[in-house]
Amino acid sequence: MSFIRDNELIFASQTRNLKRNNERLSAVFKKLSNMLIFPTILILFSAIFSFAIVSGSSMNDTLQDQDYILVNKLTRDYDRNDVVIIKKDTEDFDIIKRVVGCPGDTVLIQNGKLYINGKISKSDTHGNSDMDYPGIANNPVKLGDGDYFVLGDNRNHSEDSRYEIVGVVKKEEIIGKAFLRLFPTTKWL
């Protein structure tokens, strides 16, 4: 009898110790997980999104100088009228422009108007004036696979695809799609 009672006491003591150790271990894991949640969210957020600050007036009236915007870096398909951030090897900084021509399109600028595939672009509602300078689009520009033609909304004050320094933009040069102006006022793009 005594032997069974001693074993029960030892077992009960071990069970209490095991329970205390599990509680301590659980508390440590909870603290660690709480400490890791914010950095994990931050890493995931920075892998998907980035912030950009508009510099200059080339996107007026849609975006102003010093506007803060949020960019989706996961988007890999771009459509006409998307506002994109571009990294060109010819520039020391990223540029922000609007997609007006997509792969397979033929772009032409004549008499200040944008033509896509031989027709005046009806979707070009963001440009705030006729274009004084057609640049490389003075002649038809046929866009290949993964090629985009971009313009600033402030057409006559924008260095964009019309200029050889920017030219036709390759899909690989597009960092992402701007979709939200954060500051000074929040506005979906």
PDB file of N, CA, C and O in Angstrom, residues 106-110 134-142 149:
ATOM      1  N   THR A 106      -0.849  50.418 -81.076  1.00  0.00           N
ATOM      2  CA  THR A 106      -0.061  51.360 -81.864  1.00  0.00           C
ATOM      3  C   THR A 106      -0.440  52.754 -81.381  1.00  0.00           C
ATOM      4  O   THR A 106      -1.627  53.108 -81.363  1.00  0.00           O
ATOM      5  N   VAL A 107       0.563  53.504 -80.952  1.00  0.00           N
ATOM      6  CA  VAL A 107       0.349  54.838 -80.378  1.00  0.00           C
ATOM      7  C   VAL A 107       0.821  55.899 -81.366  1.00  0.00           C
ATOM      8  O   VAL A 107       1.893  55.776 -81.956  1.00  0.00           O
ATOM      9  N   LEU A 108       0.018  56.944 -81.519  1.00  0.00           N
ATOM     10  CA  LEU A 108       0.359  58.066 -82.394  1.00  0.00           C
ATOM     11  C   LEU A 108      -0.165  59.337 -81.752  1.00  0.00           C
ATOM     12  O   LEU A 108      -1.264  59.348 -81.180  1.00  0.00           O
ATOM     13  N   ILE A 109       0.601  60.412 -81.836  1.00  0.00           N
ATOM     14  CA  ILE A 109       0.141  61.719 -81.363  1.00  0.00           C
ATOM     15  C   ILE A 109       0.160  62.657 -82.564  1.00  0.00           C
ATOM     16  O   ILE A 109       1.206  62.885 -83.172  1.00  0.00           O
ATOM     17  N   GLN A 110      -1.031  63.157 -82.905  1.00  0.00           N
ATOM     18  CA  GLN A 110      -1.181  64.025 -84.062  1.00  0.00           C
ATOM     19  C   GLN A 110      -2.077  65.190 -83.701  1.00  0.00           C
ATOM     20  O   GLN A 110      -3.130  65.007 -83.071  1.00  0.00           O
ATOM     21  N   PRO A 134       4.808  65.887 -79.802  1.00  0.00           N
ATOM     22  CA  PRO A 134       4.474  64.475 -79.968  1.00  0.00           C
ATOM     23  C   PRO A 134       5.670  63.541 -79.729  1.00  0.00           C
ATOM     24  O   PRO A 134       5.485  62.361 -79.449  1.00  0.00           O
ATOM     25  N   GLY A 135       6.872  64.083 -79.851  1.00  0.00           N
ATOM     26  CA  GLY A 135       8.073  63.272 -79.625  1.00  0.00           C
ATOM     27  C   GLY A 135       8.137  62.064 -80.540  1.00  0.00           C
ATOM     28  O   GLY A 135       7.807  62.143 -81.721  1.00  0.00           O
ATOM     29  N   ILE A 136       8.530  60.911 -79.966  1.00  0.00           N
ATOM     30  CA  ILE A 136       8.684  59.695 -80.783  1.00  0.00           C
ATOM     31  C   ILE A 136       7.340  59.202 -81.326  1.00  0.00           C
ATOM     32  O   ILE A 136       7.310  58.418 -82.271  1.00  0.00           O
ATOM     33  N   ALA A 137       6.227  59.691 -80.765  1.00  0.00           N
ATOM     34  CA  ALA A 137       4.897  59.274 -81.225  1.00  0.00           C
ATOM     35  C   ALA A 137       4.404  60.140 -82.384  1.00  0.00           C
ATOM     36  O   ALA A 137       3.246  60.048 -82.782  1.00  0.00           O
ATOM     37  N   ASN A 138       5.304  60.978 -82.930  1.00  0.00           N
ATOM     38  CA  ASN A 138       4.987  61.732 -84.133  1.00  0.00           C
ATOM     39  C   ASN A 138       4.723  60.752 -85.274  1.00  0.00           C
ATOM     40  O   ASN A 138       3.953  61.027 -86.179  1.00  0.00           O
ATOM     41  N   ASN A 139       5.385  59.600 -85.213  1.00  0.00           N
ATOM     42  CA  ASN A 139       5.150  58.478 -86.117  1.00  0.00           C
ATOM     43  C   ASN A 139       4.561  57.347 -85.286  1.00  0.00           C
ATOM     44  O   ASN A 139       4.819  57.272 -84.076  1.00  0.00           O
ATOM     45  N   PRO A 140       3.804  56.445 -85.890  1.00  0.00           N
ATOM     46  CA  PRO A 140       3.201  55.354 -85.114  1.00  0.00           C
ATOM     47  C   PRO A 140       4.254  54.546 -84.353  1.00  0.00           C
ATOM     48  O   PRO A 140       5.289  54.189 -84.895  1.00  0.00           O
ATOM     49  N   VAL A 141       3.950  54.277 -83.071  1.00  0.00           N
ATOM     50  CA  VAL A 141       4.821  53.461 -82.221  1.00  0.00           C
ATOM     51  C   VAL A 141       4.066  52.175 -81.918  1.00  0.00           C
ATOM     52  O   VAL A 141       3.043  52.190 -81.236  1.00  0.00           O
ATOM     53  N   LYS A 142       4.556  51.061 -82.477  1.00  0.00           N
ATOM     54  CA  LYS A 142       3.929  49.749 -82.258  1.00  0.00           C
ATOM     55  C   LYS A 142       4.543  49.141 -80.996  1.00  0.00           C
ATOM     56  O   LYS A 142       5.752  48.974 -80.886  1.00  0.00           O
ATOM     57  N   PHE A 149       3.273  52.439 -73.185  1.00  0.00           N
ATOM     58  CA  PHE A 149       3.489  53.846 -73.502  1.00  0.00           C
ATOM     59  C   PHE A 149       2.840  54.637 -72.377  1.00  0.00           C
ATOM     60  O   PHE A 149       1.663  54.424 -72.061  1.00  0.00           O
TER      61      PHE A 149
END
